[in-house]
Coordinates of C-alpha atoms and ligand atoms in Angstrom, one line a residue:
M1 CA 14.7 -15.6 -26.5
K2 CA 17.3 -18.3 -25.9
A3 CA 18.1 -19.0 -22.3
S4 CA 21.9 -19.0 -23.0
N5 CA 21.6 -15.3 -24.0
L6 CA 19.5 -14.2 -21.0
L7 CA 20.9 -12.9 -17.8
I8 CA 19.0 -15.1 -15.3
P9 CA 21.2 -15.4 -12.2
T10 CA 19.0 -17.8 -10.2
L11 CA 20.0 -18.6 -6.6
K12 CA 19.7 -21.8 -4.7
E13 CA 19.8 -20.2 -1.3
T14 CA 17.6 -17.6 0.3
P15 CA 19.5 -14.3 0.6
N16 CA 19.9 -13.2 4.3
E17 CA 18.2 -9.9 3.7
A18 CA 14.9 -11.3 2.5
V19 CA 12.1 -12.5 4.8
I20 CA 8.8 -12.4 2.8
P21 CA 8.1 -14.7 -0.1
S22 CA 8.1 -12.0 -2.9
H23 CA 11.4 -10.6 -1.8
I24 CA 13.0 -14.0 -1.5
L25 CA 11.6 -15.3 -4.8
L26 CA 12.3 -12.2 -6.9
L27 CA 15.9 -12.4 -5.8
R28 CA 16.2 -16.1 -6.1
A29 CA 14.5 -16.3 -9.5
G30 CA 16.9 -13.6 -10.8
F31 CA 14.3 -10.8 -11.4
M32 CA 16.2 -8.1 -9.4
R33 CA 19.2 -7.3 -7.3
K34 CA 19.6 -4.9 -4.4
L35 CA 21.8 -1.8 -4.9
V36 CA 21.4 -0.3 -1.4
A37 CA 18.6 -0.5 1.1
G38 CA 15.3 0.1 -0.6
V39 CA 16.9 0.5 -4.1
Y40 CA 16.8 -2.3 -6.7
T41 CA 18.1 -3.0 -10.2
Y42 CA 15.6 -4.8 -12.4
L43 CA 17.2 -7.6 -14.4
P44 CA 15.8 -8.7 -17.8
L45 CA 13.0 -10.9 -16.4
G46 CA 12.1 -8.4 -13.7
L47 CA 11.9 -5.5 -16.2
K48 CA 9.8 -7.4 -18.6
T49 CA 7.3 -8.3 -15.9
L50 CA 7.2 -4.7 -14.7
Q51 CA 6.5 -3.6 -18.3
N52 CA 3.6 -6.0 -18.6
I53 CA 2.1 -4.5 -15.4
E54 CA 2.6 -1.0 -16.8
N55 CA 0.8 -2.0 -19.9
V56 CA -2.2 -3.4 -18.1
I57 CA -2.3 0.0 -16.3
R58 CA -1.9 2.0 -19.4
K59 CA -4.7 0.2 -21.2
E60 CA -7.3 0.9 -18.5
M61 CA -6.1 4.5 -18.0
N62 CA -6.3 5.2 -21.7
K63 CA -9.8 3.6 -21.9
K64 CA -11.0 6.3 -19.4
G65 CA -9.5 9.0 -21.6
A66 CA -6.5 9.8 -19.3
Q67 CA -3.4 11.0 -21.2
E68 CA 0.1 9.9 -20.5
I69 CA 2.9 12.3 -19.9
L70 CA 6.3 12.0 -18.2
C71 CA 7.7 14.4 -15.6
S72 CA 11.1 14.7 -14.0
A73 CA 11.8 13.2 -10.6
L74 CA 13.6 16.5 -9.8
Q75 CA 11.3 19.1 -8.4
P76 CA 12.1 22.7 -7.3
K77 CA 11.6 23.7 -3.7
E78 CA 9.6 26.7 -4.7
L79 CA 6.6 24.7 -5.9
W80 CA 6.6 22.7 -2.6
Q81 CA 6.6 26.0 -0.7
E82 CA 3.6 27.2 -2.6
S83 CA 1.6 24.2 -1.6
G84 CA 2.9 24.4 2.0
R85 CA 4.4 20.9 1.9
W86 CA 8.2 21.7 1.9
E87 CA 8.1 21.8 5.8
K88 CA 5.2 19.5 6.4
Y89 CA 6.5 16.5 4.4
G90 CA 9.3 16.0 6.8
P91 CA 12.3 13.7 6.6
E92 CA 10.8 11.3 4.0
L93 CA 11.4 14.0 1.4
M94 CA 14.8 13.5 -0.3
R95 CA 16.2 17.0 -0.5
L96 CA 19.2 18.1 -2.5
K97 CA 21.0 21.3 -3.7
D98 CA 22.4 22.1 -7.1
R99 CA 25.8 23.9 -7.7
H100 CA 24.1 27.3 -7.2
N101 CA 22.7 26.2 -3.9
R102 CA 19.2 26.0 -5.3
E103 CA 17.1 23.5 -3.4
F104 CA 15.2 20.6 -4.9
C105 CA 13.6 17.4 -3.9
L106 CA 13.3 14.0 -5.6
G107 CA 9.5 13.7 -6.0
P108 CA 7.7 11.3 -3.6
T109 CA 4.5 12.3 -5.5
H110 CA 3.7 15.0 -8.1
E111 CA 0.7 17.1 -7.1
E112 CA 2.7 20.3 -7.2
I113 CA 4.2 19.5 -10.6
F114 CA 0.9 18.6 -12.3
T115 CA -0.9 21.6 -10.7
D116 CA 1.9 23.9 -12.0
L117 CA 1.7 22.4 -15.5
V118 CA -2.0 22.7 -15.7
R119 CA -2.2 26.2 -14.3
N120 CA 0.3 27.3 -17.0
E121 CA -1.2 25.4 -19.9
V122 CA -5.0 25.3 -19.3
K123 CA -7.0 28.5 -19.0
S124 CA -10.5 27.9 -20.3
K125 CA -13.4 25.9 -19.0
K126 CA -13.6 24.3 -22.4
Q127 CA -10.3 22.5 -21.9
L128 CA -11.7 20.6 -18.8
P129 CA -12.1 17.9 -17.6
L130 CA -8.6 16.7 -17.9
N131 CA -6.9 13.6 -16.5
L132 CA -3.1 13.3 -16.9
Y133 CA -1.0 10.4 -15.8
Q134 CA 2.6 9.1 -15.8
I135 CA 4.4 6.0 -14.8
Q136 CA 7.5 7.3 -13.1
T137 CA 10.1 6.7 -10.4
K138 CA 9.4 8.1 -7.0
Y139 CA 11.7 8.7 -4.0
R140 CA 10.8 8.5 -0.3
D141 CA 13.4 8.3 2.4
E142 CA 11.3 5.7 4.2
M143 CA 12.2 5.2 7.9
R144 CA 12.3 1.4 7.4
P145 CA 12.8 0.4 3.8
R146 CA 12.1 -3.3 3.8
F147 CA 10.5 -6.3 2.2
G148 CA 12.1 -5.8 -1.1
L149 CA 9.9 -3.9 -3.6
M150 CA 7.1 -3.5 -1.0
R151 CA 8.6 -0.5 0.8
G152 CA 11.4 0.9 -1.3
R153 CA 13.2 4.3 -1.1
E154 CA 13.0 4.3 -4.9
F155 CA 9.9 2.8 -6.5
L156 CA 7.8 2.9 -9.6
M157 CA 4.4 4.6 -9.3
K158 CA 1.6 5.3 -11.7
D159 CA 0.2 8.7 -10.6
S160 CA -2.6 10.6 -12.2
Y161 CA -4.3 13.9 -11.5
S162 CA -7.7 15.0 -12.6
F163 CA -8.9 18.6 -13.1
D164 CA -12.6 19.5 -13.2
I165 CA -14.7 22.6 -13.1
D166 CA -16.8 21.5 -10.1
E167 CA -17.5 18.8 -7.5
K168 CA -19.8 17.0 -9.8
G169 CA -17.1 16.7 -12.4
L170 CA -14.7 15.4 -9.7
D171 CA -17.2 12.8 -8.7
K172 CA -17.3 11.5 -12.3
S173 CA -13.5 11.5 -12.6
Y174 CA -13.2 9.7 -9.3
Q175 CA -15.7 7.1 -10.3
D176 CA -13.9 6.6 -13.6
M177 CA -10.6 6.0 -11.7
Y178 CA -12.4 3.7 -9.2
E179 CA -13.6 1.6 -12.2
A180 CA -10.2 1.7 -14.0
Y181 CA -8.4 0.6 -10.8
S182 CA -10.9 -2.3 -10.3
N183 CA -10.2 -3.5 -13.8
I184 CA -6.5 -3.1 -13.4
F185 CA -6.3 -5.1 -10.3
D186 CA -8.6 -7.8 -11.7
N187 CA -6.4 -8.0 -14.8
L188 CA -3.3 -8.3 -12.6
S189 CA -4.9 -11.3 -11.0
L190 CA -4.9 -9.8 -7.6
K191 CA -7.3 -10.7 -4.9
Y192 CA -8.1 -7.4 -3.3
Q193 CA -10.5 -5.3 -1.2
V194 CA -11.4 -1.6 -1.7
V195 CA -11.5 0.2 1.7
E196 CA -12.3 3.7 3.0
A197 CA -9.0 5.5 3.6
D198 CA -7.5 8.4 5.4
T199 CA -6.2 11.2 3.2
G200 CA -2.8 11.4 4.9
A201 CA -0.2 14.0 3.9
I202 CA -1.7 14.3 0.4
G203 CA -4.9 15.9 1.8
G204 CA -8.4 16.1 0.5
N205 CA -11.8 15.0 1.7
A206 CA -12.5 11.4 0.4
S207 CA -10.3 8.5 -0.4
H208 CA -10.2 4.8 -1.1
Q209 CA -7.4 2.3 -1.0
F210 CA -7.1 -0.9 -3.0
M211 CA -5.6 -3.6 -0.7
A212 CA -4.2 -6.8 -2.0
L213 CA -5.0 -9.4 0.6
S214 CA -1.9 -10.9 2.1
E215 CA -0.6 -12.0 5.5
T216 CA 2.6 -10.1 4.7
G217 CA 0.8 -6.8 4.2
E218 CA 1.7 -3.9 6.4
S219 CA -1.8 -2.4 6.3
T220 CA -4.7 -3.6 8.4
I221 CA -8.2 -3.8 7.0
I222 CA -11.1 -3.5 9.3
Y223 CA -14.2 -5.0 7.8
C224 CA -17.7 -6.3 8.6
N225 CA -20.1 -8.7 7.0
C226 CA -22.4 -5.8 6.3
G227 CA -20.0 -4.5 3.7
Y228 CA -18.1 -1.9 5.8
A229 CA -14.4 -1.9 5.1
A230 CA -11.8 0.6 6.0
D231 CA -8.1 1.0 6.5
Q232 CA -7.3 0.7 10.2
E233 CA -5.9 4.3 10.1
K234 CA -9.4 5.5 9.1
A235 CA -11.7 2.9 10.7
N236 CA -14.4 3.9 13.2
S237 CA -16.4 1.7 15.6
L238 CA -19.3 2.2 17.9
S239 CA -18.4 3.7 21.3
R240 CA -18.8 1.5 24.2
S241 CA -21.0 3.0 26.9
F242 CA -21.5 2.0 30.6
E243 CA -24.7 3.1 32.2
E244 CA -24.3 3.3 36.0
G245 CA -25.2 5.9 38.6
E246 CA -22.5 8.4 39.3
K247 CA -20.5 7.7 42.5
Q248 CA -18.5 9.9 44.8
L249 CA -15.0 10.7 43.6
E250 CA -12.3 9.2 45.9
I251 CA -8.6 9.1 46.0
V252 CA -6.9 5.7 46.7
E253 CA -3.4 4.4 47.3
T254 CA -1.9 2.5 44.4
P255 CA 1.8 2.1 45.4
Q256 CA 4.1 1.3 42.4
Q257 CA 1.0 0.4 40.3
K258 CA 2.1 2.2 37.1
T259 CA 0.6 0.3 34.2
I260 CA -3.0 -0.4 33.2
E261 CA -2.4 -4.1 34.0
D262 CA -1.0 -3.3 37.4
V263 CA -3.8 -1.0 38.4
S264 CA -6.4 -3.3 37.0
S265 CA -5.3 -6.3 39.2
Y266 CA -4.4 -4.2 42.2
L267 CA -7.8 -2.5 42.4
K268 CA -9.7 -5.4 40.9
V269 CA -11.4 -3.4 38.1
P270 CA -11.5 -4.3 34.5
Q271 CA -9.1 -2.5 32.2
S272 CA -12.1 -1.0 30.4
K273 CA -13.0 1.0 33.5
I274 CA -9.6 2.6 33.7
A275 CA -8.8 5.8 31.9
K276 CA -5.5 5.5 30.1
S277 CA -3.8 8.9 30.0
L278 CA -0.8 9.4 27.7
I279 CA 1.3 12.5 27.4
Y280 CA 2.7 13.6 24.0
Y281 CA 4.9 16.4 23.0
S282 CA 4.3 18.1 19.7
F283 CA 7.4 19.7 18.2
A284 CA 5.3 21.7 15.7
L285 CA 2.9 23.0 18.2
K286 CA 5.5 23.3 21.0
E287 CA 3.1 22.0 23.5
Y288 CA 2.3 19.0 25.6
I289 CA -1.0 17.1 24.9
M290 CA -2.6 14.5 27.1
V291 CA -4.7 11.8 25.3
V292 CA -7.2 9.9 27.4
L293 CA -8.9 6.7 26.3
L294 CA -10.2 3.5 27.9
G295 CA -7.5 1.2 29.4
D296 CA -8.0 -1.6 26.8
R297 CA -7.8 0.7 23.8
E298 CA -4.8 2.0 21.8
V299 CA -4.3 5.4 20.2
N300 CA -4.7 5.8 16.5
L301 CA -1.8 8.1 15.8
I302 CA -3.2 9.1 12.4
K303 CA -6.5 10.3 13.9
L304 CA -4.5 12.2 16.5
I305 CA -2.2 14.1 14.0
N306 CA -5.2 14.8 11.8
H307 CA -7.0 16.4 14.7
L308 CA -3.9 18.4 15.6
D309 CA -3.2 19.2 11.9
I310 CA 0.4 18.2 12.2
A311 CA 2.6 15.6 10.5
E312 CA 3.6 12.2 12.0
H313 CA 7.2 13.2 12.6
E314 CA 6.0 16.3 14.6
I315 CA 4.8 14.4 17.7
A316 CA 6.2 11.8 20.1
L317 CA 5.3 10.4 23.5
A318 CA 6.8 12.5 26.3
S319 CA 9.8 10.9 28.0
E320 CA 9.9 10.2 31.7
Q321 CA 12.1 13.2 32.2
Q322 CA 9.6 15.5 30.4
I323 CA 6.8 14.2 32.5
K324 CA 8.9 15.0 35.6
E325 CA 9.5 18.5 34.3
L326 CA 5.8 19.0 34.1
G327 CA 5.6 18.2 37.8
L328 CA 3.8 14.9 37.1
F329 CA 4.5 11.3 38.0
N330 CA 4.9 8.7 35.3
G331 CA 2.2 6.1 35.8
F332 CA 0.0 8.3 37.9
V333 CA -1.2 11.0 35.4
G334 CA -4.7 11.9 34.6
P335 CA -6.8 14.8 33.1
K336 CA -8.2 16.2 36.3
D337 CA -7.1 19.8 37.0
L338 CA -4.3 19.5 34.4
K339 CA -2.8 22.6 32.9
I340 CA -2.0 21.1 29.5
R341 CA -4.2 20.4 26.5
V342 CA -6.4 17.4 27.0
I343 CA -8.0 15.2 24.3
L344 CA -10.6 12.7 25.3
D345 CA -11.6 9.7 23.2
E346 CA -15.3 9.7 22.6
E347 CA -15.7 6.5 24.6
I348 CA -14.4 8.3 27.8
I349 CA -17.5 10.5 27.9
H350 CA -19.8 7.5 27.5
S351 CA -18.2 5.8 30.5
N352 CA -18.6 6.7 34.2
N353 CA -17.0 6.0 37.5
L354 CA -13.5 5.6 35.9
V355 CA -10.2 4.9 37.6
M356 CA -7.6 7.5 36.6
G357 CA -4.2 8.8 37.6
A358 CA -4.5 11.4 40.4
N359 CA -1.4 13.4 39.4
I360 CA 0.0 12.5 42.9
E361 CA 2.7 9.8 43.2
N362 CA 1.3 6.4 44.1
K363 CA -2.3 7.5 43.9
H364 CA -5.3 7.1 41.6
F365 CA -8.8 8.4 41.6
I366 CA -11.8 6.1 41.5
N367 CA -15.3 7.1 40.3
A368 CA -14.0 9.9 38.1
N369 CA -16.7 11.3 35.7
Y370 CA -16.5 13.5 32.6
Q371 CA -17.5 17.1 33.1
R372 CA -18.0 16.7 36.9
D373 CA -14.3 15.9 37.4
F374 CA -12.4 16.5 34.2
E375 CA -12.9 18.0 30.7
G376 CA -11.2 18.0 27.4
E377 CA -11.6 18.1 23.6
V378 CA -13.8 15.1 22.7
V379 CA -12.5 13.3 19.6
D380 CA -12.6 9.8 18.1
I381 CA -9.0 8.8 18.7
K382 CA -9.0 5.1 19.3
L383 CA -7.5 2.4 17.1
V384 CA -10.2 0.1 15.9
E385 CA -9.5 -3.6 16.2
A386 CA -11.2 -6.9 15.6
N387 CA -14.3 -7.4 17.8
H388 CA -15.0 -3.7 18.2
I389 CA -18.6 -3.1 17.2
C390 CA -19.4 -2.0 13.6
S391 CA -21.1 1.4 13.8
K392 CA -23.1 0.6 10.7
C393 CA -24.7 -2.6 11.8
G394 CA -23.8 -3.4 15.4
Q395 CA -22.0 -6.7 14.6
P396 CA -18.4 -7.4 15.7
L397 CA -15.8 -6.2 13.3
K398 CA -13.0 -8.4 11.8
Q399 CA -9.5 -7.6 10.7
E400 CA -7.2 -8.8 7.9
K401 CA -3.8 -7.9 6.6
G402 CA -3.5 -6.2 3.2
I403 CA -0.9 -4.5 0.9
E404 CA -1.9 -1.1 -0.2
V405 CA -1.4 -1.3 -4.0
G406 CA -3.4 1.8 -4.9
Q407 CA -5.1 4.8 -3.5
I408 CA -7.4 7.4 -4.9
F409 CA -8.2 10.8 -3.4
K410 CA -10.7 13.6 -3.9
L411 CA -8.4 16.5 -3.4
G412 CA -11.0 19.2 -4.1
K413 CA -9.4 22.7 -4.2
K414 CA -6.5 22.1 -1.8
Y415 CA -3.7 22.5 -4.4
S416 CA -5.6 24.6 -6.9
K417 CA -6.3 27.3 -4.3
S418 CA -2.9 27.4 -2.8
M419 CA -1.2 27.3 -6.2
N420 CA -3.7 29.4 -8.2
C421 CA -4.7 26.8 -10.7
N422 CA -7.8 28.4 -12.1
Y423 CA -10.0 28.3 -15.2
L424 CA -11.8 31.2 -16.8
D425 CA -15.5 31.3 -16.9
D426 CA -18.0 34.1 -18.0
D427 CA -18.0 35.3 -14.4
G428 CA -14.2 35.2 -13.8
L429 CA -11.6 32.8 -12.4
H430 CA -12.4 29.7 -10.4
P431 CA -10.1 27.2 -8.8
M432 CA -10.1 23.8 -10.5
V433 CA -11.4 20.8 -8.6
M434 CA -8.8 18.1 -8.4
G435 CA -8.4 14.4 -7.7
C436 CA -5.3 12.3 -7.6
Y437 CA -4.8 8.6 -8.1
G438 CA -1.7 6.4 -7.4
I439 CA -0.8 2.8 -8.1
G440 CA 2.4 1.3 -6.7
V441 CA 3.6 -0.4 -9.9
S442 CA 6.7 -2.1 -8.3
R443 CA 4.7 -2.9 -5.2
S444 CA 2.0 -4.5 -7.4
L445 CA 4.8 -6.7 -8.9
A446 CA 5.7 -8.0 -5.4
S447 CA 2.0 -8.3 -4.4
I448 CA 1.3 -10.6 -7.4
V449 CA 4.1 -12.9 -6.3
E450 CA 2.7 -12.9 -2.7
Q451 CA -0.5 -14.3 -4.1
H452 CA 1.0 -16.6 -6.8
Y453 CA 3.8 -18.8 -5.5
D454 CA 4.3 -22.3 -4.1
S455 CA 7.2 -24.2 -2.5
N456 CA 8.9 -24.5 -5.9
G457 CA 8.8 -20.8 -6.8
I458 CA 6.7 -18.2 -8.5
S459 CA 3.7 -19.1 -10.7
W460 CA 3.0 -16.0 -12.8
P461 CA -0.5 -15.3 -14.1
Q462 CA -0.3 -15.5 -17.8
Q463 CA -0.9 -11.9 -18.6
I464 CA 2.0 -10.7 -16.3
A465 CA 4.5 -13.5 -17.0
P466 CA 7.8 -12.3 -18.6
Y467 CA 7.4 -15.1 -21.1
Q468 CA 4.4 -17.3 -21.8
V469 CA 6.1 -20.5 -22.7
V470 CA 9.5 -22.2 -22.1
I471 CA 10.7 -25.1 -24.2
I472 CA 13.0 -27.3 -22.3
P473 CA 15.0 -30.0 -24.3
T474 CA 16.4 -32.5 -21.7
I475 CA 19.5 -32.6 -24.0
Y476 CA 20.0 -29.9 -26.6
E477 CA 21.3 -32.3 -29.4
G478 CA 20.0 -34.4 -32.2
L479 CA 16.3 -34.9 -32.6
N480 CA 15.5 -33.0 -29.4
K481 CA 17.4 -29.9 -30.6
E482 CA 15.8 -30.2 -34.1
Y483 CA 12.3 -30.4 -32.7
A484 CA 12.8 -27.7 -30.0
D485 CA 14.3 -25.2 -32.5
K486 CA 11.4 -25.8 -34.9
L487 CA 8.7 -25.3 -32.2
Y488 CA 10.6 -22.3 -30.8
N489 CA 10.6 -20.5 -34.2
K490 CA 7.0 -21.4 -34.8
L491 CA 5.7 -20.1 -31.5
N492 CA 7.7 -16.9 -31.6
K493 CA 7.4 -16.0 -35.3
E494 CA 4.1 -17.5 -36.5
Y495 CA 2.0 -17.5 -33.3
H496 CA 3.6 -14.5 -31.7
I497 CA 3.8 -16.2 -28.3
E498 CA 6.7 -15.0 -26.2
T499 CA 8.7 -18.2 -25.8
I500 CA 12.1 -19.1 -24.3
L501 CA 14.2 -21.9 -25.5
D502 CA 16.4 -23.5 -22.8
D503 CA 19.4 -24.2 -25.0
R504 CA 21.7 -24.3 -22.0
D505 CA 24.1 -27.2 -21.5
S506 CA 22.8 -28.1 -18.0
K507 CA 21.3 -31.2 -16.4
P508 CA 17.5 -31.6 -17.0
G509 CA 16.8 -31.5 -13.3
F510 CA 18.6 -28.2 -13.0
K511 CA 16.6 -26.7 -15.8
F512 CA 13.2 -27.9 -14.5
K513 CA 14.0 -26.4 -11.1
D514 CA 15.0 -23.1 -12.6
W515 CA 11.8 -22.7 -14.6
E516 CA 9.6 -23.8 -11.7
L517 CA 11.4 -21.1 -9.7
I518 CA 11.0 -18.5 -12.4
G519 CA 7.4 -19.4 -12.9
I520 CA 6.8 -19.5 -16.7
P521 CA 3.1 -20.5 -17.1
Y522 CA 3.5 -23.2 -19.8
Q523 CA 6.5 -25.5 -20.1
I524 CA 7.1 -28.0 -22.9
I525 CA 9.7 -30.6 -22.2
V526 CA 11.3 -32.2 -25.2
G527 CA 12.7 -35.5 -23.7
R528 CA 13.2 -39.1 -24.4
G529 CA 9.7 -39.6 -25.9
I530 CA 10.4 -37.3 -28.8
G531 CA 11.3 -40.3 -31.1
D532 CA 7.7 -41.5 -30.6
G533 CA 6.3 -38.0 -31.0
I534 CA 5.6 -37.5 -27.3
L535 CA 6.2 -34.4 -25.2
E536 CA 5.7 -33.5 -21.6
Y537 CA 3.5 -30.6 -21.1
K538 CA 3.6 -28.8 -17.7
I539 CA 1.3 -26.1 -16.5
R540 CA 3.1 -24.1 -13.8
E541 CA 0.1 -23.3 -11.7
G542 CA -0.4 -26.5 -9.6
L543 CA 2.5 -28.2 -11.6
K544 CA 0.0 -30.3 -13.6
K545 CA 2.0 -32.6 -16.0
E546 CA 0.7 -34.6 -18.9
E547 CA 2.0 -36.2 -22.1
V548 CA 0.9 -34.5 -25.3
R549 CA 1.6 -35.6 -28.8
T550 CA 3.7 -33.4 -31.0
D551 CA 0.8 -33.2 -33.4
D552 CA -1.5 -31.8 -30.7
I553 CA 0.8 -29.5 -28.7
L554 CA 0.2 -26.3 -30.6
K555 CA -3.6 -26.7 -30.5
R556 CA -3.5 -27.5 -26.8
L557 CA -1.2 -24.7 -25.9
M558 CA -3.2 -22.1 -27.9
E559 CA -6.4 -23.3 -26.3
D560 CA -5.0 -22.9 -22.8
I561 CA -3.6 -19.5 -23.6
R562 CA -6.9 -18.3 -25.1
S563 CA -9.1 -19.6 -22.4
A564 CA -6.9 -17.9 -19.7
K565 CA -7.2 -14.7 -21.7
E566 CA -10.9 -14.8 -22.1
K567 CA -11.6 -15.6 -18.5
P568 CA -9.7 -13.0 -16.6
E569 CA -10.1 -13.9 -13.0
K570 CA -12.7 -11.8 -11.3
R571 CA -11.0 -11.9 -7.9
R572 CA -12.4 -8.8 -6.3
K573 CA -14.2 -9.4 -3.1
K574 CA -17.0 -7.2 -1.8
V575 CA -16.8 -8.7 1.7
L576 CA -13.7 -10.4 2.9
L577 CA -13.3 -14.0 4.0
G578 CA -16.2 -16.0 5.4
E579 CA -17.3 -16.0 1.7
Ligands
ATP1 P1 2.2 3.6 2.6 O1 1.1 3.9 3.5 O2 2.3 2.1 2.3 O3 3.5 4.2 3.0 P2 1.3 5.7 1.0 O4 -0.1 5.8 1.4 O5 2.2 6.7 1.7 O6 1.8 4.2 1.2 P3 0.7 6.9 -1.6 O7 1.2 8.2 -1.3 O8 -0.8 6.7 -1.5 O9 1.4 5.8 -0.6 O10 1.3 6.3 -2.9 C1 0.6 5.6 -3.9 C2 1.0 4.2 -4.0 O11 2.4 4.0 -4.1 C3 0.7 3.4 -2.8 O12 -0.7 3.0 -2.8 C4 1.6 2.3 -2.8 O13 1.1 1.2 -3.6 C5 2.9 2.8 -3.5 N1 3.9 3.1 -2.5 C6 4.0 4.1 -1.6 N2 5.1 4.1 -0.9 C7 5.8 3.1 -1.4 C8 7.1 2.6 -1.2 N3 7.9 3.1 -0.2 N4 7.6 1.5 -1.9 C9 6.8 1.0 -2.9 N5 5.6 1.4 -3.2 C10 5.1 2.5 -2.5
MG2 MG1 -1.6 5.7 0.2

């Protein structure tokens, strides 16, 4: 491709809307443009890069025997009602009506559609196992679309669904996808960690996420040197326990001491000896719920909604007004003699002689003890953070930021039962056992940039780069033009290396800056030395420059390309950092 024919609208300045490197660089290097919040147009370089990622994914999926299909983004309400998700999915689901008032959504995921397809088309045990996938556009009305392709309202996903006759079959399908995903992220040159994950709105009973390591990630990975690694939403840690003889319950004055910090310094007790009592209201359950945990812990909302079996948008902290209406006093609430549902974090029952709100204004209890003074449903509800203790090995846990680029789920019979997706056996009909597997294709594109850039721009790994080589004549005239044209034709036509020729009538400095920003892996500069048969050869990663003779350039280039191909980076880390 000749640069003069390519739409590459690079920008000098950082657009205001962008804060993280991938967002800034993909806009500046002319890979994409924003249409509206969370919705992007891919320009020629962006689309080509995205297609390279798709092809890495296709290759590994096909190797495992998965078959590609393509579904519509438009999905009828009826299928979502069958699975019970029309209500539960909440405001993230983009809903719309046709001219006959029939309701639809734009698919955020496709469990219902694939289950419906398979129940109609597959009847016999002999047709299983089956793994179908697609690479298709998804829609989610995210509360905060941001960071460019990281959290879009429209984004590209590879989603696949496996159908087996039994759990053993599912284990095999799941393992296959685990391996395929590991190969995919290795081949995308991503440094990543596989973590145990919560199953979220999709459901099911086991799940892993693939997290690309990055400071800009919105996910938190909790991990330990012993090999334990989990998404913070899922992570567990050892409960703290205080062993101390039970003391007499007393009520004490705590005037205006409403926060944990206030009470801690006023009564001179550590925060870990205070019970933090929070009141929530669930719109779905139409009830108030108190959650009690140690004063220096936070609530893991995902654990809470899982326990209550509701969606995230169906619960919120009660307002001061609501607390008043319950006859309680904000800052002085506690679980003793309370008429509402109480959930106690596991740590609360391993601690004794706690300070807690007395449900009287300006008063707290001291020496409150589980069962003697208060009760509730005991659940693991705390958010695990660095320095909590690993429940596998007893060492302190660590935490790290990550970008969720993929997630795999063992769904079991959740959808096949609710939607009657059965196979026929000698002894009748049985629900199929399902798995589902997603990769954020557009999010992977941004994640690769997050891990492959420097102060000059993007540095694409060879197998993902939109073009492998760019030839940059400092002036596109005379001998320079003649040589550049010849090399360009040779590389494209004889060597089948995707090459750009920068035939633009611009200053050399401008061209160099542009290609450093865009990040083409190999750059050949045809400059003043051409009369003496000398070229400048630049490798984008690390911006290593050297002079290479025209006689040697093809050999050198092909060697570099081959060796990068033969040694795909094995970047997967079993245990994070410290390695
Ligand atoms: P998140 O927790 O980041 O919102 P999710 O767990 O809801 O993601 P899944 O339902 O597991 O996402 O979707 C499969 C994959 O699609 C994710 O692993 C992620 O890579 C990608 N993805 C999900 N939501 C978005 C989004 N809004 N924009 C871009 N990619 C997304
Ligand atoms: Mg997920």
